[in-house]
XYZ file of C-alpha atoms in Angstrom:
730
model
C 95.144 89.096 77.120
C 96.418 91.943 74.975
C 97.747 91.480 71.502
C 101.417 92.170 71.041
C 100.846 94.799 68.357
C 99.405 98.291 68.721
C 95.840 97.277 67.930
C 93.092 97.172 70.511
C 92.026 93.776 71.788
C 88.752 92.316 70.548
C 86.541 93.412 73.486
C 87.854 96.955 73.368
C 87.477 97.095 69.589
C 83.869 95.918 69.827
C 83.033 98.514 72.450
C 84.841 101.179 70.439
C 82.941 100.321 67.280
C 79.620 100.459 69.099
C 80.294 103.810 70.698
C 81.665 105.267 67.463
C 78.505 104.176 65.632
C 76.291 105.599 68.389
C 78.049 108.954 68.356
C 78.142 109.078 64.566
C 74.445 108.297 64.286
C 73.494 110.908 66.846
C 75.907 113.391 65.346
C 74.161 113.047 61.988
C 70.760 113.319 63.637
C 71.552 116.492 65.546
C 74.206 118.102 63.354
C 71.563 119.900 61.303
C 70.462 121.814 64.402
C 74.019 122.838 65.141
C 74.631 123.812 61.501
C 71.472 125.925 61.367
C 72.422 127.785 64.515
C 76.099 127.906 63.493
C 76.712 128.031 67.211
C 78.056 125.510 69.663
C 78.815 125.851 73.328
C 82.582 125.731 73.758
C 84.220 124.558 76.954
C 87.384 126.461 77.849
C 90.233 124.563 79.509
C 93.786 125.427 80.548
C 95.523 122.160 81.413
C 96.295 120.953 77.881
C 98.263 124.035 76.702
C 98.835 125.978 79.957
C 96.633 128.786 78.615
C 92.932 129.108 77.871
C 91.824 127.137 74.818
C 88.593 125.757 73.498
C 88.350 122.048 74.148
C 88.032 121.683 70.369
C 91.647 122.853 70.070
C 92.891 119.903 72.143
C 93.902 116.590 70.581
C 93.358 114.638 73.794
C 90.692 113.684 76.286
C 90.175 116.242 79.059
C 87.726 115.849 81.940
C 86.418 119.024 83.589
C 84.676 119.082 86.974
C 83.077 122.354 88.045
C 82.375 123.774 91.468
C 78.638 123.584 90.774
C 78.841 119.909 89.818
C 80.910 119.068 92.887
C 78.315 120.767 95.110
C 75.365 119.086 93.375
C 76.903 115.670 94.066
C 77.457 116.558 97.740
C 81.159 115.786 97.369
C 83.429 116.648 100.290
C 86.550 114.585 99.539
C 88.567 113.473 96.522
C 86.929 110.047 96.794
C 83.575 111.757 96.187
C 84.812 114.181 93.515
C 85.857 111.437 91.059
C 83.115 108.968 92.000
C 81.251 109.401 88.697
C 84.268 109.665 86.363
C 85.144 106.226 84.927
C 88.852 105.783 84.321
C 89.868 108.169 87.114
C 90.166 106.489 90.508
C 91.446 107.437 93.899
C 94.122 105.105 95.257
C 93.143 103.743 98.645
C 95.629 103.280 101.482
C 93.550 101.161 103.838
C 91.271 102.156 106.664
C 93.972 104.190 108.413
C 95.648 106.403 105.810
C 92.683 107.014 103.480
C 93.517 108.205 99.960
C 97.123 108.337 98.766
C 96.805 109.491 95.155
C 94.951 109.539 91.819
C 94.976 106.841 89.136
C 94.363 107.773 85.458
C 94.014 104.999 82.886
C 95.748 102.552 85.218
C 98.710 104.798 86.070
C 98.896 106.460 89.481
C 101.121 107.454 92.368
C 103.885 109.946 91.583
C 103.477 109.177 87.879
C 100.475 111.563 87.801
C 101.155 115.285 88.191
C 98.832 116.983 90.693
C 98.998 120.784 90.561
C 97.084 123.446 92.489
C 96.958 126.834 90.766
C 99.856 125.660 88.617
C 101.997 124.449 91.541
C 102.894 120.739 91.959
C 101.967 119.024 95.209
C 104.383 116.968 97.290
C 105.262 113.349 96.522
C 103.718 110.204 97.897
C 106.005 107.893 99.873
C 105.265 104.823 101.959
C 107.307 102.122 103.642
C 106.067 99.127 105.594
C 102.680 99.005 107.286
C 102.957 102.015 109.585
C 104.265 104.841 107.363
C 102.424 106.492 104.482
C 102.877 110.097 103.324
C 99.846 110.547 101.083
C 99.356 113.187 98.392
C 96.712 115.119 100.254
C 94.393 117.422 98.313
C 92.910 120.695 99.394
C 89.282 120.277 100.418
C 86.532 120.117 97.809
C 85.017 123.283 99.277
C 87.952 125.384 98.022
C 87.993 123.992 94.480
C 86.665 126.174 91.657
C 87.276 123.511 89.035
C 89.393 120.450 88.269
C 90.793 119.639 84.837
C 92.212 116.176 84.181
C 94.424 115.574 81.146
C 94.376 111.866 80.303
C 97.589 110.201 79.155
C 101.275 111.195 78.952
C 101.817 114.962 79.241
C 105.577 115.363 79.660
C 105.766 117.620 76.569
C 104.458 120.449 78.776
C 104.720 119.189 82.368
C 107.981 117.249 82.439
C 108.944 114.246 84.521
C 105.951 114.051 86.851
C 103.299 113.703 84.126
C 104.029 110.338 82.522
C 100.492 109.220 83.431
C 98.539 112.477 83.131
C 97.772 115.719 84.945
C 95.215 116.688 87.590
C 94.999 120.501 87.654
C 93.052 122.177 90.462
C 92.091 125.853 90.422
C 91.012 127.685 93.568
C 88.446 130.530 93.419
C 89.489 133.993 92.261
C 87.676 137.017 93.708
C 85.567 137.366 90.526
C 84.278 133.816 91.034
C 82.846 134.830 94.397
C 81.888 138.453 93.668
C 79.773 137.796 90.551
C 79.805 141.473 89.395
C 79.316 142.856 92.914
C 81.583 144.642 95.357
C 81.129 141.961 98.004
C 80.146 138.333 97.736
C 80.094 135.176 99.738
C 79.477 131.452 99.606
C 78.557 129.472 102.720
C 78.039 125.720 102.557
C 77.278 123.159 105.256
C 77.229 119.442 104.368
C 76.461 116.291 106.337
C 77.214 112.830 104.940
C 75.784 109.769 106.608
C 78.245 107.269 105.108
C 80.984 108.420 107.502
C 78.942 110.707 109.758
C 81.011 113.655 108.548
C 80.218 117.348 108.753
C 81.840 119.945 106.525
C 81.588 123.692 106.765
C 82.807 126.069 104.088
C 83.010 129.859 104.012
C 84.168 131.944 101.042
C 84.168 135.734 101.046
C 85.103 138.049 98.187
C 85.827 141.780 98.360
C 86.659 144.298 95.639
C 86.109 144.337 91.886
C 87.708 143.186 88.642
C 90.729 145.444 89.165
C 91.455 144.671 92.817
C 89.923 141.770 94.661
C 90.467 139.548 97.672
C 89.253 136.016 98.333
C 89.291 134.538 101.822
C 88.180 130.951 102.289
C 88.054 128.405 105.084
C 86.811 124.827 105.240
C 86.507 122.471 108.156
C 85.622 118.797 107.964
C 85.175 116.308 110.772
C 84.252 112.697 110.204
C 84.598 109.062 111.126
C 85.268 105.720 109.461
C 83.010 104.641 106.600
C 80.036 102.606 107.795
C 81.034 99.471 105.886
C 78.130 97.426 104.547
C 80.131 94.197 104.950
C 81.324 94.641 108.510
C 78.157 95.212 110.487
C 79.273 96.897 113.694
C 82.679 98.264 112.735
C 85.598 97.289 114.941
C 87.886 99.857 113.356
C 87.489 103.506 114.238
C 88.811 106.559 112.423
C 88.285 110.136 113.525
C 89.452 112.894 111.195
C 89.594 116.652 111.622
C 90.753 118.680 108.667
C 91.074 122.424 108.175
C 92.051 124.370 105.064
C 92.435 128.127 104.665
C 92.869 130.162 101.475
C 93.834 133.803 101.032
C 94.159 135.147 97.484
C 94.781 138.691 96.240
C 94.293 139.618 92.573
C 95.260 143.091 91.349
C 95.584 144.745 87.927
C 98.292 147.335 87.354
C 98.002 150.453 85.190
C 98.871 148.470 82.064
C 96.079 145.987 82.656
C 98.455 143.224 83.687
C 97.470 141.027 86.622
C 99.246 140.157 89.856
C 98.132 137.137 91.868
C 99.313 136.166 95.323
C 97.828 133.284 97.278
C 98.480 131.370 100.468
C 96.986 127.973 101.245
C 97.343 126.350 104.648
C 96.046 122.908 105.427
C 96.296 120.626 108.410
C 94.597 117.357 109.163
C 94.641 115.105 112.192
C 93.465 111.496 112.163
C 93.131 109.095 115.083
C 92.563 105.443 114.226
C 92.151 102.129 115.996
C 92.621 99.076 113.769
C 90.970 96.400 115.873
C 90.013 94.268 112.838
C 93.663 93.319 112.255
C 94.251 91.941 115.741
C 94.648 88.235 116.401
C 95.576 87.239 112.847
C 98.859 86.781 110.989
C 101.629 89.067 112.173
C 99.190 90.671 114.641
C 98.128 87.447 116.391
C 99.646 88.598 119.708
C 98.700 92.284 119.290
C 96.029 93.600 121.637
C 95.985 97.257 120.519
C 96.962 98.958 117.256
C 96.388 102.698 117.194
C 97.462 105.474 114.844
C 97.902 109.216 115.322
C 98.558 110.913 111.966
C 99.121 114.590 111.197
C 99.515 116.293 107.827
C 100.406 119.957 107.335
C 100.919 121.900 104.129
C 101.690 125.542 103.350
C 101.710 126.762 99.762
C 102.689 130.302 98.747
C 102.273 131.355 95.116
C 102.951 134.661 93.354
C 102.293 135.157 89.640
C 102.280 137.997 87.133
C 100.198 137.785 83.962
C 101.183 140.280 81.306
C 100.417 141.008 77.691
C 101.375 143.296 74.833
C 99.479 142.216 71.687
C 101.385 144.690 69.533
C 104.741 143.668 70.956
C 106.969 140.657 70.587
C 104.582 138.533 72.657
C 100.821 138.578 73.082
C 100.659 137.385 76.656
C 102.641 135.532 79.271
C 102.803 134.530 82.899
C 105.659 134.203 85.347
C 105.019 132.211 88.519
C 107.071 131.585 91.618
C 106.119 129.292 94.461
C 107.235 127.699 97.694
C 105.593 124.729 99.371
C 106.332 122.748 102.490
C 104.535 119.523 103.346
C 105.085 117.765 106.647
C 103.748 114.350 107.668
C 104.094 112.891 111.165
C 102.637 109.525 112.079
C 102.686 107.743 115.428
C 101.733 104.118 115.954
C 101.076 102.258 119.194
C 101.501 98.488 118.775
C 100.705 96.807 122.089
C 101.395 93.074 122.309
C 100.095 91.960 125.673
C 99.577 88.366 124.488
C 103.147 87.893 123.285
C 105.533 85.526 125.051
C 107.294 88.670 126.256
C 104.556 91.327 126.530
C 105.736 94.591 124.964
C 104.448 97.976 123.895
C 106.022 99.291 120.678
C 105.933 102.982 119.798
C 106.728 103.859 116.189
C 107.245 107.299 114.660
C 107.455 108.314 110.994
C 108.366 111.738 109.626
C 108.332 112.885 106.005
C 109.031 116.471 104.990
C 109.319 117.896 101.502
C 110.081 121.471 100.514
C 109.407 122.543 96.931
C 110.495 125.833 95.355
C 110.075 126.727 91.716
C 109.966 129.393 89.047
C 108.099 129.159 85.752
C 107.749 131.412 82.693
C 105.243 130.838 79.877
C 104.894 133.044 76.776
C 102.467 132.978 73.843
C 102.386 134.736 70.487
C 99.794 134.691 67.685
C 100.928 135.262 64.115
C 100.011 134.262 60.595
C 101.902 132.949 57.613
C 100.733 132.523 54.046
C 99.080 129.187 54.777
C 98.321 129.017 58.488
C 97.489 130.891 61.659
C 99.888 130.074 64.479
C 99.774 130.270 68.252
C 103.302 129.770 69.493
C 103.953 128.843 73.106
C 107.275 128.826 74.900
C 108.101 128.027 78.507
C 110.988 127.497 80.882
C 110.798 126.016 84.370
C 113.059 125.316 87.323
C 111.991 123.255 90.320
C 113.889 122.110 93.400
C 112.735 119.607 96.016
C 114.410 118.754 99.277
C 113.116 115.577 100.867
C 113.856 114.315 104.367
C 112.419 111.207 105.986
C 113.129 109.085 109.029
C 111.578 106.429 111.237
C 112.003 105.856 114.954
C 110.932 103.076 117.263
C 110.991 102.102 120.914
C 109.955 98.797 122.472
C 109.021 98.673 126.172
C 108.832 95.403 128.103
C 105.470 95.532 129.912
C 106.780 93.244 132.670
C 110.187 94.727 133.481
C 109.907 98.213 131.973
C 113.133 97.733 129.998
C 113.339 99.633 126.709
C 115.198 99.068 123.457
C 115.448 100.856 120.116
C 116.211 97.611 118.238
C 113.157 96.146 116.473
C 113.474 93.076 114.218
C 117.189 93.773 114.157
C 116.741 97.341 112.847
C 118.409 99.996 114.995
C 116.306 103.159 115.280
C 116.223 105.973 114.353
C 116.948 105.301 110.689
C 116.328 106.674 107.222
C 115.027 104.745 104.226
C 116.956 107.068 101.885
C 119.447 109.897 102.501
C 118.345 113.526 102.636
C 118.022 114.330 98.942
C 117.745 117.396 96.738
C 116.319 116.997 93.242
C 116.561 119.713 90.609
C 114.533 119.823 87.426
C 115.214 122.140 84.485
C 112.749 122.207 81.605
C 112.054 124.195 78.449
C 109.336 123.599 75.879
C 108.162 124.972 72.549
C 104.657 124.411 71.194
C 103.102 125.556 67.930
C 99.371 125.303 67.240
C 98.888 125.692 63.483
C 95.420 126.301 62.049
C 94.855 125.445 58.368
C 91.121 126.135 58.121
C 89.380 122.927 59.144
C 92.701 121.315 60.045
C 94.727 122.027 63.188
C 98.199 120.649 63.821
C 99.789 120.817 67.283
C 103.510 120.161 67.626
C 105.441 120.423 70.887
C 108.843 119.477 72.227
C 110.181 119.735 75.764
C 113.758 119.251 76.932
C 114.335 118.249 80.556
C 117.346 117.779 82.765
C 116.933 116.033 86.099
C 119.549 115.959 88.854
C 119.291 113.765 91.945
C 121.769 114.909 94.593
C 121.695 112.954 97.871
C 123.712 114.233 100.801
C 126.333 112.225 102.655
C 123.750 111.695 105.358
C 125.350 110.530 108.661
C 122.188 108.772 109.866
C 121.772 106.893 106.580
C 125.452 105.902 106.417
C 125.409 104.745 110.031
C 122.436 102.489 109.324
C 123.754 101.204 105.980
C 127.581 101.377 105.977
C 127.693 98.982 103.014
C 125.686 101.368 100.783
C 127.299 103.508 98.101
C 125.129 106.613 97.799
C 124.083 107.147 94.176
C 123.788 110.506 92.393
C 121.967 110.595 89.063
C 121.663 112.992 86.141
C 119.065 112.290 83.470
C 118.087 114.192 80.306
C 115.093 113.631 78.069
C 113.318 115.050 75.013
C 109.519 114.724 75.096
C 107.757 115.341 71.759
C 104.040 115.643 71.067
C 102.212 115.764 67.735
C 98.463 116.135 67.352
C 96.057 116.642 64.446
C 92.444 117.849 64.632
C 89.973 117.899 61.733
C 86.674 119.783 62.035
C 84.089 117.840 60.077
C 81.387 120.441 60.777
C 80.846 123.368 63.174
C 80.051 120.862 65.913
C 82.010 117.720 65.017
C 85.736 117.064 65.004
C 88.094 114.101 65.072
C 91.629 114.039 66.409
C 94.738 111.909 66.741
C 97.762 112.523 68.940
C 101.119 110.989 69.735
C 102.697 112.003 73.047
C 105.855 110.959 74.844
C 106.260 110.839 78.597
C 109.078 110.159 81.022
C 109.760 109.919 84.740
C 113.205 110.267 86.253
C 114.297 107.711 88.897
C 112.868 108.657 92.313
C 115.152 109.310 95.272
C 113.619 106.462 97.277
C 114.386 103.907 94.549
C 117.866 105.117 93.616
C 119.115 104.964 97.222
C 116.753 102.555 98.900
C 117.767 101.583 102.424
C 116.756 98.339 104.106
C 118.564 96.050 106.548
C 116.568 93.564 108.652
C 119.002 91.069 110.205
C 116.220 89.009 111.779
C 114.934 88.109 108.292
C 118.392 88.298 106.642
C 117.157 91.049 104.267
C 119.220 93.831 102.710
C 118.376 96.387 99.984
C 121.088 98.052 97.933
C 121.138 101.209 95.735
C 121.059 100.911 91.943
C 123.453 103.239 90.064
C 122.163 101.904 86.714
C 118.507 102.829 87.275
C 117.064 104.403 84.108
C 114.206 106.842 83.554
C 110.783 105.440 82.799
C 109.369 106.399 79.401
C 106.041 106.147 77.613
C 104.705 106.538 74.098
C 100.981 107.085 73.799
C 98.549 107.299 70.889
C 95.049 108.760 71.257
C 92.395 108.733 68.533
C 89.121 110.453 69.293
C 85.931 112.068 68.103
C 83.963 114.947 69.650
C 80.549 116.304 68.914
C 79.154 119.448 70.536
C 75.702 120.934 70.032
C 73.596 123.498 71.840
C 71.927 120.969 74.138
C 73.891 117.783 73.600
C 77.445 116.517 73.305
C 79.451 113.314 72.989
C 83.041 112.151 72.804
C 84.986 108.930 72.435
C 88.706 108.280 72.731
C 90.784 105.193 71.982
C 94.183 105.040 73.635
C 97.217 102.785 73.461
C 100.262 103.547 75.613
C 103.526 101.637 75.809
C 105.656 102.102 78.911
C 109.312 101.113 79.029
C 111.710 100.747 81.958
C 109.005 100.956 84.624
C 110.705 101.054 88.011
C 109.737 98.237 90.370
C 110.787 98.735 93.983
C 112.509 96.059 96.085
C 113.033 93.372 93.440
C 114.491 90.226 95.014
C 117.951 89.480 93.575
C 118.932 86.426 95.608
C 121.673 85.777 98.166
C 124.818 87.903 98.401
C 127.792 85.477 98.245
C 129.828 87.694 100.590
C 127.391 88.577 103.387
C 124.806 85.853 102.874
C 122.019 88.456 102.982
C 118.995 88.170 100.663
C 119.441 91.221 98.414
C 116.725 93.539 97.117
C 117.084 96.373 94.621
C 114.849 98.690 92.591
C 115.041 97.731 88.921
C 113.567 98.625 85.541
C 110.880 96.427 83.960
C 111.307 96.010 80.210
C 107.864 96.954 78.889
C 104.219 97.338 79.877
C 101.224 98.302 77.773
C 97.834 99.795 78.547
C 95.085 100.227 75.959
C 91.432 101.028 76.142
C 88.540 103.324 75.409
C 86.844 106.276 77.112
C 83.518 107.786 76.118
C 80.954 110.270 77.362
C 77.684 111.830 76.236
C 74.952 114.196 77.398
C 71.591 115.187 75.921
C 68.976 117.658 77.141
C 65.365 117.519 75.944
C 63.456 120.349 77.590
C 63.001 119.210 81.204
C 64.794 115.868 80.790
C 68.545 115.337 80.700
C 70.471 112.160 79.954
C 74.207 111.725 80.394
C 76.727 108.969 80.701
C 80.366 107.964 80.526
C 82.243 104.692 80.135
C 85.755 103.287 80.422
C 87.428 100.012 79.525
C 91.154 99.219 79.624
C 93.586 96.329 79.697
C 97.177 96.356 80.859
C 99.962 93.815 80.355
C 103.424 93.403 81.795
C 105.266 92.261 78.663
C 108.050 90.786 80.788
C 105.800 87.968 82.031
C 102.600 88.552 79.977
C 100.593 89.006 83.176
C 97.945 91.719 83.687
C 98.813 94.974 85.430
C 97.190 95.226 88.844
C 97.087 99.012 88.570
C 94.423 98.825 85.821
C 90.914 98.670 87.198
C 87.736 97.034 85.859
C 85.453 98.390 83.146
C 82.914 100.908 84.374
C 79.986 102.961 83.093
C 78.020 105.764 84.748
C 74.545 106.692 83.482
C 72.529 109.670 84.695
C 68.913 110.732 84.225
C 67.853 114.238 85.295
C 64.651 116.246 85.561
C 64.584 120.058 85.755
C 61.682 122.291 86.710
C 60.575 124.929 84.210
C 62.432 127.722 86.013
C 65.472 125.479 86.723
C 65.042 125.991 90.470
C 64.452 122.307 91.189
C 66.406 119.293 89.985
C 66.164 115.540 90.511
C 68.948 113.228 89.257
C 69.371 109.474 89.293
C 72.904 108.114 88.864
C 73.681 104.471 88.073
C 77.286 103.242 88.407
C 77.911 99.894 86.709
C 81.255 98.246 87.498
C 82.565 94.962 86.129
C 84.194 92.332 88.336
C 87.918 92.954 88.745
C 89.184 89.581 87.593
C 91.999 90.489 85.184
C 94.879 90.527 87.699
C 98.365 89.166 88.204
C 98.143 86.516 90.939
C 101.527 84.863 90.435
C 102.525 85.942 93.962
C 99.342 84.614 95.543
C 95.579 84.660 95.247
C 94.036 88.124 95.566
C 90.608 89.203 96.735
C 88.296 89.707 93.754
C 85.727 92.461 94.297
C 82.554 91.393 92.474
C 80.857 93.447 89.794
C 78.102 95.703 91.027
C 75.445 98.241 90.119
C 74.978 101.156 92.509
C 72.163 103.714 92.276
C 72.247 107.195 93.819
C 69.457 109.780 93.888
C 70.048 113.532 94.188
C 67.658 116.422 94.756
C 68.273 120.162 94.773
C 65.905 123.050 95.407
C 66.609 126.768 95.243
C 65.067 128.622 98.172
C 64.815 132.154 96.890
C 67.683 133.829 95.053
C 70.459 133.090 97.528
C 69.847 129.693 99.094
C 69.995 126.120 97.765
C 69.078 122.925 99.580
C 70.542 119.636 98.342
C 69.955 116.053 99.428
C 71.200 112.667 98.305
C 70.317 109.035 98.880
C 73.314 106.834 98.127
C 73.353 103.117 97.317
C 69.572 102.920 97.080
C 69.532 99.118 96.902
C 71.822 98.760 99.949
C 74.364 96.817 97.884
C 77.532 95.453 99.520
C 80.440 96.310 97.239
C 84.108 97.301 97.157
C 86.000 99.848 95.112
C 88.802 97.898 93.433
C 91.439 100.473 94.403
C 90.684 99.984 98.110
C 91.466 96.258 98.059
C 94.184 96.110 95.393
C 96.985 93.800 96.501
C 95.064 92.217 99.401
C 94.798 88.453 99.711
C 91.369 86.872 99.701
C 91.613 85.995 103.420
C 92.863 89.376 104.649
C 90.848 90.222 107.800
C 90.633 93.906 106.880
C 88.613 93.313 103.677
C 85.121 93.540 105.264
C 86.035 96.917 106.736
C 87.060 98.305 103.334
C 83.624 97.777 101.789
C 81.676 100.885 100.851
C 78.760 102.103 102.919
C 75.310 100.635 102.524
C 72.274 102.846 102.017
C 73.013 106.326 103.355
C 71.920 109.940 103.052
C 73.567 113.333 102.647
C 72.231 116.872 102.901
C 73.651 120.343 102.374
C 72.567 123.957 102.624
C 74.258 126.570 100.457
C 73.910 130.341 100.828
C 75.420 132.645 98.184
C 75.248 136.408 97.915
C-alpha cells in the first residue's frame, strides 16, 4: 500500500537506494576513464523538446529503440518491440483484436500520445465484446527509431500526453542511402511463435539534397501457439500491408521540404471456439470475427533556418489522417431455445487534420546561454461510429434488428468534432554545469457534437453535451553535471486530458437489462502532477541511469459508473464520472557495460498505484520486472551472440473488490539470439525464445479477467519457439 505523502514506499525506496549505490560506485570506478578522455558518447533525441538535443539536456527518462536493435531482436510487431523494456507494455485486447495501445508507468489508452513523424495517431475506442478500434501502429519494418518520453508531457504535447509520448520516426532517404546515390534494405523474417512471415523492402534514391524513400512491408501470421492451451481451439489469421513514400528536398537556401504518405491496411479473420459453451456463450456454436483496419497519413513539413536572423531554425508541419475500422461478427446460437444466427457490424472512422509551427532561437545573456523554443498548434478530429445488428431465426428465417432490446443501427455517441488549440514557450538556460528548463503551454479544447439524428432517435432522453476546456501546463527541470560523464536531474511536469467525446455523450439503452447511460455536462478534465528525480552516467563503453517518479492524477474519468435507479423511468443509470485522486510512484533503471568482446546490459522497473478514493491498487499498473542481457562479439564485430533474461514478479497487487481476478504467476524467461554478417551486405539472424519452455502470461493480456475465464489458457505466451531472418542491405 502506498503512503499518503509524496515519498516512495519502503520497497521502492530500498530498490532505489540499491540502484543509486550501484550506479554511484560504478560511476566513481569508471569516471576517471571518461575524465581522461574528456569524451562521452552522446545520444541525440527529439521527443523531449521537439528538436534535436543531447539526452544530457533532458530532465526526464527517455527510452530510445533503434532500427538495428529492433532487427537484432527479430521484432515484427509492437508486442515484440517493447518486449525488453520494463515499464512500457502493450495493452492486450484478447485473442481477437490483438494490441490496442501502449502503457507507460501504468498509464495507457488515449492518455499516451502516439505520434508518427510528428503526427498523432487515431484514438482507441471499444464498446462491448464485439467492437474494438485499436491504435494500430505502422509495422516494425518501417520504423527508423522509437523514442518514448516517460511521464506527463502536456507542456509540449497538450491534452493527449498526460501519461507520456511514443514518437516513431520513419526512414529518411539518407538513412537508406548511406552516402550513396542508391540504397536498399530487404528483410525477410519468420517467427515460429505465431507462424508469421514478414517481408520488408526499402529503397532509397538521390542524395542529401534530393532524395526519395519507398518502403513496403507485408506480414502474414496466425494465433500465438499458447503454451497453456495445447492444441489451440481459437484461430486467428492476419494479413497486414504497409506502404511508405517519402520525398526530402533542400531548396536553394538550404531549407528542407519533406512530404510523406503512409498507407496501411490489415485484415484479420478469427474463430473464438474457446469461449463457446460457457457463460453468456453457453448456447453459441460459432463465434467468428472479420476485422479490417485502414489508415492513410499524409504529412508535409518545411524545416527552415536563419542563424543570423530573428530565429535560428524552425519547422512548420501540416497533416491529414483518416483511420477506418470495420468489424463483423457472426454469433451463431444453434443450441438456443430459439436457434438464431446474429450478425453484428461495427464501424469507427476518425479524420484528423492539423497544423503545427515550432521555432527555436539561441542567445546569450550576461549569466546564461539560452535556447528558446516557441510553438503553436491546431488540431481537428471528426469521429463517427455506429453499430448494426441483425438476428435471423434459423428455423423460420424471420429477421429482426432488435437485440437485447437495442434497436439497430445505433451510435454510442453522436458524430463529434473536437478542436484543440495550443501554444507553448520553453527556455533552456545553461549556467555552466547547471541547466534549467522552464516551459509553459496553454491549451483550449472544444468538443462539438452534432445534433445527430441516429443518436437522438436511439436516445431521445439524452441532452447532447458540448464542452470547452482550457488548461495551463507548466514544466520545470534542473540538471547538474557532476563531471563530463555524470549528471543528476529533477523535474516537475503537469499534464492534462480533456473529457473524451465517448464519455461526455455516452449512449446506452438496454431495456432487457433495464440499463440506461446518460451524458455528463459536469465532466472535468483529468490532470496530473509528476516529479522525476534521476541520475545518468555515460562513458565511452558503459552507461547507467536511474529515475524515481511520483505522479498524482486528479479527476480521472471512469466510464459507465453505476448511479442507481432513476425515480422517473425506473432504469438503472450509468454515467462517466471523475475519480478524486490516484497516485503512481516507482523507479526505473538501466545500465550497459562493454569489456572488449563481452557486453552486459540490463533494465528494471517497479511501480505501485493507488486509487485514493477507495485505497485500492490500480489495475493498470503492472508487476515489477527486470531484463538482463549478456552479449559476446567477435573481434571484427561480424558475429554476435546474446542471452536475454526477463524476470517478472507475480501480479498480485490488484483491486479485486468487483470479483476475484486471474493472477499471472511470476516467471523467468530466457531468449537466445545469434547474428552473423555474410559479407558486406548480408546479415543472418536467429533466435530461440523461451528456452526453458515456461508457461507464462503477460499481465496486460489477462488484466480484468476472472480466474475462471475460459479464454485464459489461450492468452498464454508461446512455449519454446524459434525465429530467423535474412537481411540484405546495399
